[in-house]
XYZ file of C-alpha atoms in Angstrom:
770
model
C 9.298 156.174 61.831
C 9.405 156.140 65.612
C 12.217 157.903 67.447
C 14.532 155.896 69.684
C 13.956 156.373 73.454
C 17.327 158.004 74.021
C 16.095 159.665 77.187
C 15.219 156.317 78.808
C 18.567 154.866 77.839
C 20.231 157.856 79.426
C 18.388 157.195 82.679
C 19.424 153.541 82.623
C 23.060 154.376 82.032
C 22.977 156.972 84.761
C 21.323 154.494 87.118
C 23.825 151.815 86.345
C 26.669 154.238 86.863
C 25.253 155.286 90.223
C 24.893 151.656 91.260
C 28.465 150.947 90.180
C 29.701 153.983 92.096
C 27.744 152.891 95.144
C 28.826 149.258 94.967
C 32.507 149.681 94.113
C 33.610 151.059 97.553
C 32.009 148.328 99.654
C 33.127 145.676 97.147
C 36.615 147.127 97.111
C 36.682 147.313 100.903
C 35.365 143.753 101.127
C 38.013 142.516 98.697
C 40.637 144.532 100.583
C 39.566 143.011 103.889
C 39.448 139.554 102.297
C 43.011 139.982 101.003
C 44.117 141.180 104.469
C 42.491 138.159 106.081
C 44.475 135.972 103.645
C 47.655 137.701 104.956
C 48.181 139.275 101.495
C 49.379 142.474 103.204
C 51.369 140.768 105.964
C 50.885 138.028 108.510
C 47.958 138.092 110.894
C 48.127 136.431 114.313
C 47.527 132.702 114.062
C 44.897 130.825 116.035
C 47.590 129.707 118.465
C 48.789 133.307 118.940
C 45.246 134.476 119.601
C 44.797 131.606 122.040
C 48.089 132.365 123.795
C 49.075 135.982 123.125
C 52.674 136.778 124.007
C 52.972 138.951 127.097
C 55.421 139.548 129.873
C 54.192 138.415 133.264
C 56.014 139.350 136.443
C 57.105 136.516 138.715
C 55.664 136.934 142.195
C 57.303 136.169 145.545
C 55.078 135.086 148.415
C 55.800 134.682 152.110
C 54.730 131.607 154.051
C 51.741 133.581 155.343
C 50.682 134.389 151.749
C 51.770 138.021 151.642
C 53.127 139.310 148.324
C 56.776 140.050 149.078
C 57.773 141.446 145.684
C 58.090 140.782 141.968
C 60.731 140.199 139.318
C 59.713 141.685 135.994
C 60.295 143.368 132.689
C 56.722 144.602 133.024
C 55.393 144.713 136.559
C 52.269 142.828 135.561
C 50.357 139.987 137.147
C 47.178 138.426 135.780
C 43.892 138.197 137.630
C 40.562 136.513 136.869
C 37.339 138.372 136.112
C 35.873 137.308 139.456
C 38.678 139.213 141.194
C 37.879 142.524 139.477
C 35.741 145.036 141.318
C 32.386 145.565 139.515
C 33.042 149.310 139.859
C 35.985 148.924 137.485
C 33.919 147.037 134.908
C 31.057 149.527 135.054
C 33.370 152.527 134.797
C 35.296 150.996 131.887
C 32.239 150.166 129.806
C 30.517 153.496 130.509
C 33.608 155.470 129.544
C 35.349 153.468 126.835
C 32.703 151.301 125.151
C 29.021 151.865 126.007
C 27.768 149.131 123.670
C 30.476 146.630 124.610
C 28.002 143.810 125.290
C 26.089 144.491 122.043
C 28.741 144.653 119.296
C 31.037 141.933 117.937
C 34.306 143.791 118.177
C 33.494 146.805 115.975
C 30.911 149.396 117.013
C 29.429 150.641 113.718
C 27.538 153.481 115.404
C 30.718 154.799 117.004
C 32.546 154.333 113.722
C 29.877 156.341 111.891
C 30.194 159.060 114.505
C 33.946 159.226 113.911
C 33.481 159.431 110.119
C 31.002 162.251 110.560
C 33.466 164.012 112.867
C 36.222 163.731 110.253
C 33.944 165.085 107.503
C 32.657 167.958 109.604
C 35.990 168.661 111.265
C 34.474 168.072 114.709
C 37.130 166.067 116.576
C 35.163 166.279 119.818
C 32.717 163.658 118.630
C 34.893 160.991 120.279
C 36.785 157.909 119.238
C 35.472 154.781 117.643
C 37.748 152.101 119.054
C 36.037 149.476 121.145
C 37.621 147.822 124.165
C 38.222 144.802 121.942
C 40.037 146.921 119.361
C 42.132 148.532 122.083
C 42.996 145.049 123.316
C 44.040 144.063 119.785
C 46.407 147.046 119.694
C 47.940 146.057 123.027
C 48.312 142.357 122.224
C 49.734 142.935 118.752
C 51.366 146.402 118.894
C 51.708 148.690 115.918
C 55.061 149.159 114.280
C 56.185 152.272 112.378
C 54.204 152.302 109.114
C 53.441 154.461 106.106
C 50.005 156.081 105.721
C 48.863 153.155 103.574
C 50.347 150.800 106.134
C 48.404 152.527 108.891
C 45.159 152.087 106.945
C 45.992 148.423 106.397
C 46.840 148.058 110.074
C 43.457 149.522 111.058
C 41.648 146.931 108.991
C 43.887 144.242 110.502
C 42.807 145.362 113.947
C 39.163 145.019 112.912
C 39.830 141.457 111.800
C 41.773 140.661 114.964
C 38.973 142.195 117.054
C 36.383 140.038 115.320
C 38.518 136.962 115.909
C 39.003 137.880 119.557
C 35.242 138.225 119.969
C 34.751 134.742 118.508
C 37.571 133.260 120.560
C 36.824 134.773 123.973
C 33.829 135.730 126.087
C 33.120 139.364 126.880
C 34.317 138.825 130.461
C 37.564 137.330 129.210
C 38.135 140.294 126.882
C 37.646 142.783 129.727
C 39.993 140.743 131.902
C 42.671 140.570 129.205
C 42.357 144.305 128.610
C 42.727 145.196 132.301
C 45.565 142.698 132.752
C 47.494 144.136 129.820
C 46.917 147.894 130.168
C 49.964 149.902 131.265
C 48.967 152.266 134.072
C 52.584 153.636 134.074
C 54.780 154.109 137.153
C 55.718 150.413 136.881
C 52.074 149.386 137.229
C 51.171 147.176 134.275
C 47.772 145.576 134.655
C 45.028 146.253 137.169
C 46.557 144.131 139.918
C 49.759 146.149 139.946
C 47.868 149.432 139.546
C 45.653 148.700 142.547
C 48.729 148.018 144.649
C 50.862 150.906 143.369
C 48.225 153.652 143.499
C 45.987 152.503 146.339
C 47.821 149.719 148.213
C 44.884 147.397 147.728
C 43.724 144.497 145.592
C 41.624 144.659 142.372
C 38.541 143.152 144.009
C 38.614 145.779 146.778
C 38.820 148.884 144.570
C 36.177 151.427 145.526
C 34.123 153.415 143.033
C 36.372 156.534 143.276
C 39.505 154.417 142.936
C 38.040 152.515 139.981
C 37.008 155.731 138.227
C 40.491 157.188 138.654
C 42.203 154.143 137.156
C 39.713 153.829 134.291
C 40.172 157.521 133.569
C 43.841 156.837 132.895
C 42.904 154.567 129.972
C 42.392 157.543 127.638
C 46.032 158.628 127.944
C 48.030 157.390 130.954
C 50.972 159.686 130.272
C 48.658 162.713 130.377
C 46.430 161.423 133.168
C 49.238 160.527 135.565
C 47.889 160.745 139.142
C 51.350 161.301 140.585
C 52.426 164.169 138.332
C 49.088 165.725 137.316
C 46.587 165.149 140.119
C 44.356 168.088 139.095
C 44.116 166.869 135.510
C 43.367 163.349 136.714
C 40.728 164.659 139.114
C 38.910 166.306 136.191
C 39.216 163.133 134.122
C 37.886 161.025 136.994
C 34.807 163.283 137.158
C 34.282 162.723 133.427
C 34.147 158.994 134.195
C 31.555 159.734 136.910
C 29.503 161.692 134.335
C 29.605 158.800 131.878
C 28.480 156.414 134.593
C 25.587 158.756 135.492
C 24.723 159.103 131.820
C 24.500 155.316 131.587
C 22.360 155.096 134.750
C 25.084 153.340 136.721
C 25.117 155.982 139.475
C 22.489 158.479 140.603
C 22.634 162.242 140.320
C 22.999 162.506 144.096
C 25.929 160.103 144.188
C 27.504 161.873 141.217
C 27.299 165.227 142.989
C 28.795 163.737 146.140
C 31.647 161.854 144.473
C 32.812 164.881 142.514
C 33.747 166.639 145.760
C 36.217 163.965 146.896
C 39.960 164.112 146.287
C 41.928 161.298 144.623
C 42.905 159.649 147.914
C 46.077 158.139 146.483
C 48.272 155.822 148.553
C 51.047 155.783 145.999
C 53.802 153.237 146.571
C 56.682 153.430 144.133
C 57.700 150.027 142.795
C 61.375 149.631 143.591
C 63.287 146.442 144.343
C 65.281 148.411 146.907
C 62.273 149.198 149.103
C 59.747 147.142 151.035
C 60.507 144.380 153.508
C 63.300 141.845 152.990
C 65.123 143.580 150.081
C 68.397 141.761 150.833
C 66.576 138.440 150.875
C 64.826 139.212 147.585
C 68.154 139.878 145.893
C 69.703 136.663 147.261
C 66.562 134.825 146.160
C 66.773 136.340 142.673
C 70.320 135.080 142.186
C 69.353 131.653 143.541
C 66.367 131.417 141.191
C 68.445 132.340 138.160
C 70.804 129.529 139.068
C 67.962 127.055 139.587
C 66.145 127.944 136.356
C 69.324 127.711 134.262
C 70.599 124.450 135.742
C 71.192 121.683 133.208
C 71.619 117.923 133.444
C 74.579 115.966 132.089
C 73.040 115.883 128.611
C 72.690 119.660 128.468
C 68.937 119.779 129.006
C 67.328 122.198 131.410
C 66.349 120.377 134.595
C 63.299 122.622 134.959
C 61.846 123.269 131.520
C 58.734 124.170 129.581
C 57.030 121.568 127.340
C 59.186 122.746 124.416
C 62.377 122.129 126.407
C 63.263 125.784 126.925
C 63.934 127.186 130.365
C 61.627 129.486 132.280
C 62.167 133.233 132.196
C 62.159 134.692 135.712
C 61.259 138.143 134.374
C 58.486 137.285 131.940
C 56.906 133.887 132.577
C 54.733 134.770 135.575
C 56.198 132.271 138.011
C 55.022 132.151 141.594
C 57.778 131.599 144.155
C 56.656 130.536 147.613
C 59.199 131.265 150.327
C 59.543 130.298 153.977
C 59.729 133.871 155.269
C 56.994 135.049 157.615
C 56.002 138.653 156.926
C 55.429 139.445 160.601
C 58.698 137.923 161.780
C 60.513 139.726 158.972
C 58.990 143.035 160.003
C 59.855 142.425 163.660
C 63.447 141.583 162.757
C 63.845 144.750 160.690
C 62.234 146.769 163.480
C 64.703 145.350 166.011
C 67.733 146.265 163.916
C 66.398 149.758 163.365
C 65.498 150.201 167.037
C 68.895 149.240 168.414
C 71.257 150.530 165.762
C 69.246 153.535 164.707
C 68.325 154.833 168.133
C 71.210 153.767 170.353
C 74.291 151.952 169.115
C 75.117 154.150 166.117
C 74.915 157.258 168.307
C 77.345 155.652 170.761
C 79.693 154.909 167.894
C 79.515 158.438 166.511
C 80.350 159.756 169.987
C 83.327 157.427 170.220
C 84.615 158.663 166.846
C 84.520 162.273 168.050
C 86.975 161.399 170.814
C 89.295 159.493 168.478
C 92.495 161.260 167.461
C 92.916 159.026 164.426
C 89.489 159.957 163.117
C 87.569 157.199 161.371
C 89.904 154.275 162.016
C 91.141 152.580 165.156
C 94.382 154.007 166.563
C 96.192 150.803 165.644
C 95.544 151.493 161.948
C 98.253 153.596 160.337
C 97.429 156.590 158.165
C 98.676 154.693 155.110
C 96.480 151.683 155.899
C 93.469 153.936 156.359
C 94.125 155.659 153.047
C 94.349 152.289 151.293
C 90.982 151.253 152.745
C 89.329 154.431 151.487
C 90.956 154.085 148.072
C 89.639 150.544 147.716
C 86.144 151.844 148.464
C 86.636 154.535 145.839
C 87.690 151.962 143.212
C 84.600 149.866 143.974
C 82.219 152.815 143.638
C 79.878 153.163 140.678
C 81.090 156.717 140.099
C 84.697 155.609 139.679
C 83.784 152.743 137.363
C 81.624 155.023 135.217
C 84.396 157.600 134.905
C 86.942 154.928 134.014
C 84.594 153.425 131.423
C 84.197 156.897 129.899
C 87.982 157.150 129.528
C 88.536 159.850 132.170
C 92.139 160.439 133.235
C 93.313 159.860 136.806
C 93.574 163.615 137.335
C 90.010 164.122 136.097
C 88.762 161.372 138.390
C 90.598 162.870 141.350
C 89.059 166.253 140.598
C 85.588 164.720 140.309
C 85.930 162.984 143.679
C 86.978 166.230 145.341
C 84.296 168.442 143.809
C 81.207 169.053 145.994
C 77.925 167.849 144.489
C 74.303 167.679 145.586
C 73.425 164.235 146.860
C 70.994 162.313 149.005
C 72.609 160.339 151.813
C 71.430 157.767 154.297
C 70.827 158.644 157.919
C 68.867 156.875 160.631
C 66.616 159.943 160.781
C 65.740 159.604 157.095
C 67.298 160.414 153.739
C 69.158 163.729 153.864
C 69.730 166.192 151.032
C 73.253 167.570 151.355
C 76.325 168.780 149.492
C 79.431 166.598 149.782
C 82.400 165.640 147.708
C 82.219 162.005 146.592
C 85.424 161.433 148.588
C 83.806 162.755 151.779
C 80.724 160.637 151.113
C 82.931 157.514 151.125
C 84.246 158.456 154.561
C 80.728 159.319 155.695
C 79.358 155.886 154.835
C 82.310 154.068 156.402
C 81.164 155.313 159.820
C 77.953 153.300 159.833
C 77.601 150.030 161.689
C 76.044 147.200 159.693
C 74.034 144.211 160.805
C 73.230 140.710 159.589
C 70.397 138.711 161.126
C 68.725 135.420 160.282
C 65.960 133.619 162.141
C 64.985 130.036 161.356
C 62.720 127.266 162.562
C 65.211 124.693 163.899
C 62.764 121.840 163.390
C 62.171 122.388 159.673
C 65.155 124.439 158.544
C 62.777 127.110 157.229
C 64.227 130.612 157.254
C 61.673 132.944 158.834
C 63.431 136.318 158.787
C 66.437 137.709 156.930
C 67.978 141.138 157.501
C 71.049 141.529 155.327
C 71.909 145.101 156.249
C 70.596 148.433 157.467
C 69.283 149.920 154.191
C 69.462 148.227 150.797
C 69.193 151.536 148.907
C 72.604 152.611 150.180
C 74.305 149.411 151.365
C 73.785 146.512 148.944
C 76.081 143.951 150.556
C 74.255 141.067 152.210
C 75.595 140.188 155.671
C 73.601 136.961 156.115
C 74.910 134.636 153.422
C 77.252 136.704 151.279
C 79.248 138.278 154.093
C 81.590 136.247 156.280
C 83.181 137.658 159.395
C 85.321 136.367 162.216
C 82.994 134.548 164.593
C 84.935 134.810 167.846
C 83.466 133.057 170.868
C 80.302 131.997 169.066
C 82.486 129.198 167.690
C 83.155 127.815 171.174
C 79.985 125.661 171.437
C 81.308 123.653 168.479
C 84.505 122.990 170.430
C 82.612 122.153 173.641
C 80.325 119.751 171.792
C 83.318 117.442 171.288
C 83.710 117.092 175.049
C 79.975 116.660 175.596
C 79.887 114.034 172.853
C 82.540 112.096 174.767
C 80.271 111.969 177.811
C 81.414 115.061 179.686
C 78.872 116.790 181.894
C 78.486 120.585 181.763
C 79.686 120.361 185.361
C 83.079 118.812 184.481
C 85.933 121.039 185.575
C 89.227 122.088 184.132
C 92.007 124.077 185.769
C 91.863 127.759 184.875
C 95.454 127.935 183.700
C 97.125 129.018 180.486
C 97.675 126.316 177.879
C 100.350 126.870 175.225
C 100.451 125.416 171.734
C 103.482 124.937 169.557
C 103.190 126.804 166.255
C 105.684 125.990 163.470
C 108.194 128.787 162.825
C 106.467 131.041 165.377
C 106.490 131.578 169.143
C 104.187 129.336 171.134
C 100.562 130.452 171.125
C 99.222 130.852 174.675
C 95.661 132.201 174.715
C 94.676 134.241 177.757
C 91.381 135.218 179.321
C 90.074 138.674 178.453
C 90.162 139.667 182.144
C 93.586 138.059 182.776
C 92.198 136.261 185.840
C 93.314 132.668 186.436
C 93.268 129.981 189.073
C 90.762 127.491 190.440
C 88.794 124.675 188.913
C 86.175 125.908 186.446
C 83.182 123.970 185.134
C 82.466 123.805 181.442
C 79.181 125.563 182.086
C 80.768 128.527 183.866
C 83.588 128.679 181.326
C 81.231 128.824 178.334
C 78.826 131.179 180.097
C 81.684 133.613 180.630
C 83.634 132.830 177.451
C 86.844 131.811 179.205
C 89.588 131.195 176.661
C 91.702 129.007 178.957
C 89.101 126.253 179.252
C 88.335 126.324 175.525
C 92.061 125.997 174.834
C 92.267 122.971 177.150
C 89.482 121.249 175.203
C 91.255 122.046 171.938
C 94.462 120.581 173.383
C 92.600 117.371 174.251
C 90.828 116.924 170.898
C 92.917 118.811 168.349
C 91.993 121.122 165.457
C 91.110 118.318 163.055
C 88.377 116.968 165.320
C 86.991 120.476 165.750
C 86.859 120.960 161.987
C 85.126 117.599 161.531
C 82.473 118.619 164.043
C 82.013 121.989 162.339
C 81.482 120.225 159.015
C 78.838 117.977 160.561
C 77.105 121.137 161.724
C 76.982 122.477 158.180
C 79.839 124.981 158.220
C 81.437 124.969 154.776
C 83.621 128.076 155.095
C 87.410 127.818 155.154
C 88.610 126.492 158.524
C 92.363 126.354 159.031
C 93.687 123.445 161.054
C 95.276 125.603 163.742
C 94.809 125.754 167.532
C 93.501 129.339 167.325
C 90.411 127.969 165.574
C 88.966 127.199 169.006
C 88.631 130.937 169.726
C 86.814 131.646 166.466
C 89.448 133.100 164.164
C 87.614 131.761 161.093
C 85.338 133.887 158.909
C 81.880 132.313 158.781
C 78.483 133.602 157.627
C 75.493 134.360 159.829
C 73.540 131.711 157.940
C 76.086 128.992 158.682
C 76.411 129.865 162.373
C 72.653 130.059 162.888
C 72.017 126.709 161.203
C 74.866 125.048 163.109
C 73.362 126.085 166.443
C 69.875 125.060 165.322
C 71.188 121.477 165.320
C 71.285 121.513 169.123
C 67.552 122.300 169.212
C 66.689 119.803 166.468
C 67.795 116.784 168.529
C 71.241 116.658 166.925
C 70.004 116.636 163.318
C 71.534 119.299 161.091
C 69.087 120.829 158.598
C 70.398 122.969 155.793
C 68.513 126.286 155.763
C 65.643 126.390 153.267
C 64.044 129.599 152.021
C 61.965 128.353 149.057
C 59.206 125.762 149.387
C 58.000 125.539 145.772
C 57.888 127.247 142.393
C 54.752 127.261 140.242
C 54.314 128.301 136.615
C 51.718 130.882 135.607
C 49.023 128.185 135.452
C 49.626 127.102 139.035
C 51.447 123.882 138.150
C 54.281 123.086 140.547
C 57.527 122.913 138.594
C 59.815 122.370 141.585
C 59.452 121.467 145.247
C 62.201 122.046 147.791
C 62.892 119.484 150.485
C 65.284 120.236 153.362
C 68.604 118.388 153.381
C 69.222 116.749 156.752
C 72.009 114.750 158.364
C 72.681 113.470 161.864
C 75.477 115.436 163.531
C 75.217 114.086 167.071
C 72.879 112.180 169.348
C 69.760 113.786 170.759
C 71.268 113.379 174.238
C 74.436 115.261 173.281
C 72.369 118.003 171.621
C 70.214 118.488 174.713
C 73.253 118.549 176.981
C 74.701 121.289 174.803
C 71.485 123.271 175.241
C 71.800 122.860 178.989
C 75.390 124.028 178.799
C 74.476 127.062 176.709
C 71.611 128.042 178.996
C 74.285 129.111 181.440
C 75.057 132.063 179.145
C 71.588 133.470 179.867
C 70.852 132.074 183.340
C 74.377 132.545 184.619
C 76.584 129.739 185.954
C 78.097 129.511 189.419
C 81.782 129.113 190.246
C 82.753 128.302 193.812
C 86.252 129.572 193.054
C 85.031 133.043 192.129
C 81.939 132.707 194.332
C 79.893 134.297 191.558
C 77.085 133.391 189.223
C 77.771 135.082 185.914
C 76.954 134.819 182.199
C 77.563 137.106 179.238
C 73.888 137.013 178.284
C 72.252 137.499 181.698
C 70.864 140.895 180.686
C 68.181 138.965 178.792
C 66.808 138.158 182.251
C 67.358 141.291 184.300
C 67.031 143.952 181.564
C 64.631 142.458 179.043
C 62.625 140.242 181.391
C 62.598 136.949 179.482
C 61.333 134.056 181.636
C 61.391 131.161 179.160
C 64.229 128.736 178.485
C 66.910 130.277 176.278
C 70.274 128.879 175.216
C 72.746 131.302 173.724
C 76.277 132.366 172.972
C 77.789 135.809 172.668
C 80.875 136.560 170.615
C 83.328 139.436 170.361
C 86.285 139.309 168.007
C 89.726 140.786 168.253
C 89.765 144.557 168.719
C 85.940 144.604 168.879
C 85.528 144.480 165.099
C 82.635 142.014 165.264
C 79.872 141.479 167.788
C 77.784 138.296 167.686
C 74.819 136.776 169.445
C 73.166 133.423 168.742
C 69.906 132.872 170.614
C 68.219 129.461 170.746
C 64.623 128.712 171.696
C 62.596 125.589 170.852
C 60.766 127.356 168.023
C 63.266 129.885 166.665
C 67.040 130.056 166.434
C 68.338 133.481 165.515
C 71.837 134.699 164.744
C 72.876 138.350 164.824
C 76.131 140.002 163.750
C 77.011 143.688 164.079
C 80.116 145.464 162.823
C 81.300 148.106 160.394
C 81.934 147.451 156.718
C 85.675 147.522 157.387
C 87.180 145.754 160.390
C 89.440 148.762 161.009
C 86.327 150.798 161.889
C 85.340 149.650 165.381
C 84.669 150.535 168.979
C 87.805 151.207 170.988
C 86.219 149.876 174.190
C 85.010 146.309 174.638
C 82.216 147.601 176.869
C 80.552 148.991 173.736
C 81.954 146.611 171.117
C 81.152 143.261 172.743
C 78.419 141.079 171.293
C 76.362 141.420 174.463
C 76.047 145.141 173.723
C 75.980 145.234 169.908
C 73.987 142.141 168.914
C 72.185 140.713 171.937
C 69.789 143.707 172.189
C 68.656 143.156 168.593
C 67.772 139.553 169.424
C 65.962 140.688 172.570
C 63.940 143.396 170.809
C 63.016 140.921 168.073
C 61.875 138.171 170.423
C 59.894 140.596 172.600
C 57.779 141.410 169.547
C 57.516 137.743 168.614
C 56.220 136.657 172.010
C 53.831 139.618 172.143
C 52.144 138.498 168.903
C 49.876 135.605 169.872
C 48.848 135.071 166.228
C 52.289 133.558 165.543
C 51.707 130.709 167.984
C 55.258 130.962 169.363
C 54.794 130.367 173.056
C 58.216 130.106 174.698
C 57.852 126.437 175.594
C 60.779 124.543 177.222
C 63.332 122.587 175.217
C 62.518 118.956 174.439
C 64.431 116.633 176.760
C 65.086 113.158 175.332
C 65.267 110.002 177.399
C 68.637 108.547 178.297
C 70.615 111.575 179.484
C 73.492 109.784 181.220
C 75.404 112.781 182.574
C 74.597 114.913 185.579
C 73.207 118.316 184.623
C 72.774 119.652 188.164
C 76.176 121.057 189.109
C 75.350 121.214 192.807
C 74.638 117.480 192.734
C 77.806 116.981 190.682
C 79.934 118.760 193.268
C 78.433 116.702 196.083
C 79.225 113.510 194.206
C 82.706 114.298 192.894
C 83.873 117.262 194.922
C 84.460 120.803 193.749
C 88.034 120.052 192.674
C 87.161 117.257 190.242
C 89.187 117.700 187.064
C 90.287 116.087 183.888
C 93.922 115.139 184.303
C 94.705 115.037 180.603
C 92.589 112.141 179.369
C 89.036 110.983 179.923
C 89.619 108.585 182.827
C 86.768 109.681 185.075
C 85.476 107.153 187.569
C 81.988 107.192 186.136
C 83.266 106.577 182.607
């Protein structure tokens, strides 16, 4: 009998067992991956989610000359195309993060094997195995807190997502998505923001050293932070250079040379309070929120996405195109800083030193002054925070009288000091503020907007938000009634006091600031020298209601009381309203509501809203031009045979600043010198300027310093000097357009020869020529 081949059977069993042991892991892994792909262990991103991954995109603000003005964001991130990425960035990224990026399909098996070997041998220095595609998958679909098993499952999910991404997108698109999504910290999400924040440049202009620095951050941006750890980042950047040399992307000689260079950062902190036009950007933000949330009568969003929802200003990547010109904006800010920072504020500080009452005008009682300071205290963030925390009044009082370290504003730069919060309130009250707006009178486009002296410390906007007493800058509105009725700028009124009856009060009898009377005074001389008597006579002839109607035609919507004193500018009106009203005279009598947005586009470049200026006819072109002629007397001076002088409140524009072109203007100074105004009109730009302290009780004691010709006119002059010096702007100082059909005499010498120097209005409008 033959023996059974037990030994052979043993070999077979052993072989089968080995095969089973070898096959079970890959089969199990395959089944595991298959179950994951079927969403057995949780949902995977759908095709639509892979096609349109959710991400926050910052909305960008652009000036009319295509400069990026700022962003609104949750993540300060803006997308770019592959063609706009420097090739140095692409080369550095692939050499450092994924050498076989163009060879694998989302998972690099060689790198993965290297990682496994490192785990088995305990050699962690063998590097990571994640490809750029896998890193992108992590960023697009972030990990949540998971158990160890959950983490393993998540890793396999990322492999599947990576494979899908590779099928869905080209290699160039994957690199672009990765660089657009990566958070370079310091409010720089995406390469576009990083290039601007760290190097003040654009992604396509990044040099090799700059590219290597940014790519080096990809390993661990918190660790490799160029701002906080420049030495560590320098070493990491040189590692990127080594990887590029290793991959034959740079030579040994270039490698040796580049290693010796420093980082060369031009770090610019992203902060909505810094940069040009911060006041404008905040006004714009509030306006955009209103626009994007506006609904029709049926409750639907007027501007909506295809699904009917409204756009998110902070995450939908809108592009907002404004009318501001970056150069004009810079010149306007320079002018405010030049005049207030170097001259006027110093004069004011000197005047305060001589003041017995301290901060406030001598006509303000100690109790009134204390109330003003207390109101500022109650409005402060410190007070509100203490109240919200439940602090007692005694605790709050103690806190406001306890010295603390703080940074404070000064025209010489931010100062580190020790002050009590109470003293800091008094410190800030001493600063003069400014509001300035410049617009194209022919289009209504706002070109420059300065809402204050420093948005970091003074948030209140003095262009649209703030309204102050306008004083004599209101007088052209009154005079336009007479000009509209056919009066010439050469018409004369007697320089005598006119009294108005006021119910339940003594008669109101406005006087001239110099208390000089007598003679027959032309409208041109009276406006040029801001004579109250002549303005009062016009008000007496037309009445407050007619003045208000004219103001409304000129776009002034602020509260205007129907009282005789309105003619001298007792109303509170914004810089924006006053500037636009005067622009009507340049725009042939057509009022144009100021516009500061031209269009809004979605992230794909589709226009979702256009903005068209609102216009209305306020007066004839002939009346408008005659008003310009009248207002030119403010700058050129107007002659009075009675005083035998040629004077104007704005003549320093000629003799001090040297302007030769045609300029119409009006100065304004309010009661007790609380507000100084200047409105300057040229054919291409109309600009309004206001200067005053936050509180009207803080003011110059002397009109010499507090008048608009001294506080505001110089800002206009310094601004326009820069404008005319910049030939690239194409603003040439051309003369005003003169329409046909001017029926009134504009030459006052010829007028006097025709009618005599004593020609007057005897109470009506019964002139021989009319």
